[in-house]
Amino acid sequence: MTDAIEATGRNSLGRTGSPLLIGARLAIGLIQGAALWWLYQTADNPPYSWPATVPELFGPLALILVMVPVLMLAGVGRMRPATLLLWGLGAVAFLALLGWHNVASQATSPGYGSREYPPFLNMPMPLFAAAALFIGHHLVLGADMERRWIAAFPTYFDTAWKAGVQLALSIGFTGAFWILLHLGAALFNVIGLKFLEDLIRQEWFAIPITTLMFAVAVHLTDVRDGLIRGVRSVALMLLSWLLLLMTVLAAGFLAALPFTGLDGLWNTGSATALVLAAAAALIILINTAYQDGRADNLPPVILRWAVRVASVLLTPLVILAFWGLALRIGQHGLTPDRIIAFACAVIGAAYAAGYGFAALQPFWRKGADWMQPLERTNVITAGLEIAVILALFSPIADPARLSVTDQVARLERGAVKPDQFDYRFLRFESGKAGEAALERLTRSGNGAVAERAKRVAAIKNRWNERDEGQPAITPVFEVIGAPLPADFTSGVRPGDERHNCLDQGACVATARDLDGDGQVEVLIANANSLDLWARDAAGVWLRQGNYTPFRCVSGKRLDLRDHLRSGHVRAETPRWPDLVFGDGQPTVPNIDPGVRCPASPGVPVVVTPDR
């Protein structure tokens, strides 16, 4: 393997320090900068010029010109020219497909956002595309280095982790370059010379010099190969010891679940993302400890046990992710975020199965190599990740299209009532598939559905009439004392502060007549503040003010919900009156009594509302 890795700098362009290789990398950096500057010029200010006038072309071009030259910088001098050319063409085709579909599937409604402004791309597709290219590049590089379809795992490990360090250092070098340029411009400005400041503000200079400096950084890090490997070794060593902490945290979390129950996890609204993030952290840290699997890189015994335990813990974490997704999908149907989360959970399941098998293998197979099946799992799952990303961000399994189909089916079979359906999701958040579905609903035989669909379809800008077409929700309150007025808890629209009270235990509420006018007001407390709600002259509930009593200097900060539960909140006549300036609204005096945290909830604290 070492011979193969050393040979990477001795392809047709010579060793890493050869003038030919240096020239090739500098040329790539300059060509990329010039191309990006040209692309920027076409979209600098309206009216745009070609190709910015064709979003389906501009979006893919932007992706290609940003990402493919980076692949070429990483591959030149390492891959054989023919392999690098074929890989470059494959990357261009991959990005062209993803970029075109990302733009072409977007809604054309004004106010949508991405379709109106270059580069016309929606997140998170570019991030996933970059991840797929990084994975694909090192699968191709390893195979080319060893002249076979699937390389040895140590080759994949060495090239991928070295490239990760190089990428981080190159970005840091480019950032430092710009910091120094701005520092130099500031120095010249002091003596009245502004030529450098004027120069760095010019796009024709700023864009090409940035890509050129990045190319220089890539080459410099290649020349000092031993230094890069040293930095990588230190980073891997430090990260591997963090595996102990993450393993203890994950094990403690899973051990506590039987005693705490799962309600708290589900009530977060982001349970799947949390457990998948924990699983991803474990996967990364497991690999920092295992490294390339060679005997001379064998970690200490305590880390070997941490790797085994962490590998087993992946399975319950992934099961929790699927469980949380199943609950959300069963309750509310598919959304693009849930489909992407499901795809991530599938990849997590592949890692969990392979790593769990590797960790438990010695129990039935004596003499088996330590965690060796992990290597095969990593290679197979790398291919799976590329396939999943390609499917998600192409017409194959477009999350927006699948979500629209599912949500409309739920509406048509009665799983969701017409007044609870999110028509704005179809209009503004699911692209052309949503627009087409909304158009079909306007012709629905269900009059209530057709009426609402027509009203939302008539909205010209997503920021207009934001309540129209949004499903009403019922907040969840822990009520203290008398029941809350029925019209206070029903028909709450997104954007209303009561929309923050969707999780059990998040908000505590009580109804009181605070001003003695015979009409009840409502106080809603969360952990840090308390809102005052009252009806206006038309009987509509409006938020009147916000109480934030504790500006703690020392002591324990108290949860305002505890005060409302214990009844230690009372109305107090203010010492100072409100003031009215001209025909304006009453203004509350801005009084800061320097309140400290009280020793107990029974200690009174007087505050005025912040309107």
PDB file of C-alpha atoms in Angstrom, residues 29-44 49 51 58 65-66 201-209 211:
ATOM      1  CA  GLY A  29      -6.989  27.650 -10.298  1.00  0.00           C
ATOM      2  CA  LEU A  30      -6.784  30.523 -12.800  1.00  0.00           C
ATOM      3  CA  ILE A  31      -9.202  28.957 -15.283  1.00  0.00           C
ATOM      4  CA  GLN A  32     -11.675  28.266 -12.503  1.00  0.00           C
ATOM      5  CA  GLY A  33     -11.391  31.851 -11.254  1.00  0.00           C
ATOM      6  CA  ALA A  34     -11.871  33.323 -14.711  1.00  0.00           C
ATOM      7  CA  ALA A  35     -14.886  31.106 -15.383  1.00  0.00           C
ATOM      8  CA  LEU A  36     -16.494  31.964 -12.043  1.00  0.00           C
ATOM      9  CA  TRP A  37     -15.866  35.675 -12.647  1.00  0.00           C
ATOM     10  CA  TRP A  38     -17.565  35.404 -16.047  1.00  0.00           C
ATOM     11  CA  LEU A  39     -20.505  33.591 -14.451  1.00  0.00           C
ATOM     12  CA  TYR A  40     -20.704  36.231 -11.741  1.00  0.00           C
ATOM     13  CA  GLN A  41     -20.699  39.030 -14.311  1.00  0.00           C
ATOM     14  CA  THR A  42     -23.711  37.583 -16.089  1.00  0.00           C
ATOM     15  CA  ALA A  43     -25.718  37.630 -12.838  1.00  0.00           C
ATOM     16  CA  ASP A  44     -24.306  40.668 -11.057  1.00  0.00           C
ATOM     17  CA  SER A  49     -27.358  38.255 -19.343  1.00  0.00           C
ATOM     18  CA  PRO A  51     -26.567  32.192 -19.027  1.00  0.00           C
ATOM     19  CA  PHE A  58     -26.896  28.673 -14.681  1.00  0.00           C
ATOM     20  CA  LEU A  65     -17.408  25.421 -11.870  1.00  0.00           C
ATOM     21  CA  VAL A  66     -17.166  25.432  -8.081  1.00  0.00           C
ATOM     22  CA  ARG A 201     -13.079  45.171  -4.236  1.00  0.00           C
ATOM     23  CA  GLN A 202     -12.897  44.348  -7.939  1.00  0.00           C
ATOM     24  CA  GLU A 203     -14.515  41.003  -8.768  1.00  0.00           C
ATOM     25  CA  TRP A 204     -12.143  40.465 -11.709  1.00  0.00           C
ATOM     26  CA  PHE A 205      -9.326  40.359  -9.158  1.00  0.00           C
ATOM     27  CA  ALA A 206     -11.010  38.914  -6.066  1.00  0.00           C
ATOM     28  CA  ILE A 207     -12.527  35.795  -7.627  1.00  0.00           C
ATOM     29  CA  PRO A 208      -9.510  34.539  -9.653  1.00  0.00           C
ATOM     30  CA  ILE A 209      -7.021  35.331  -6.865  1.00  0.00           C
ATOM     31  CA  THR A 211      -9.175  30.230  -6.618  1.00  0.00           C
TER      32      THR A 211
END
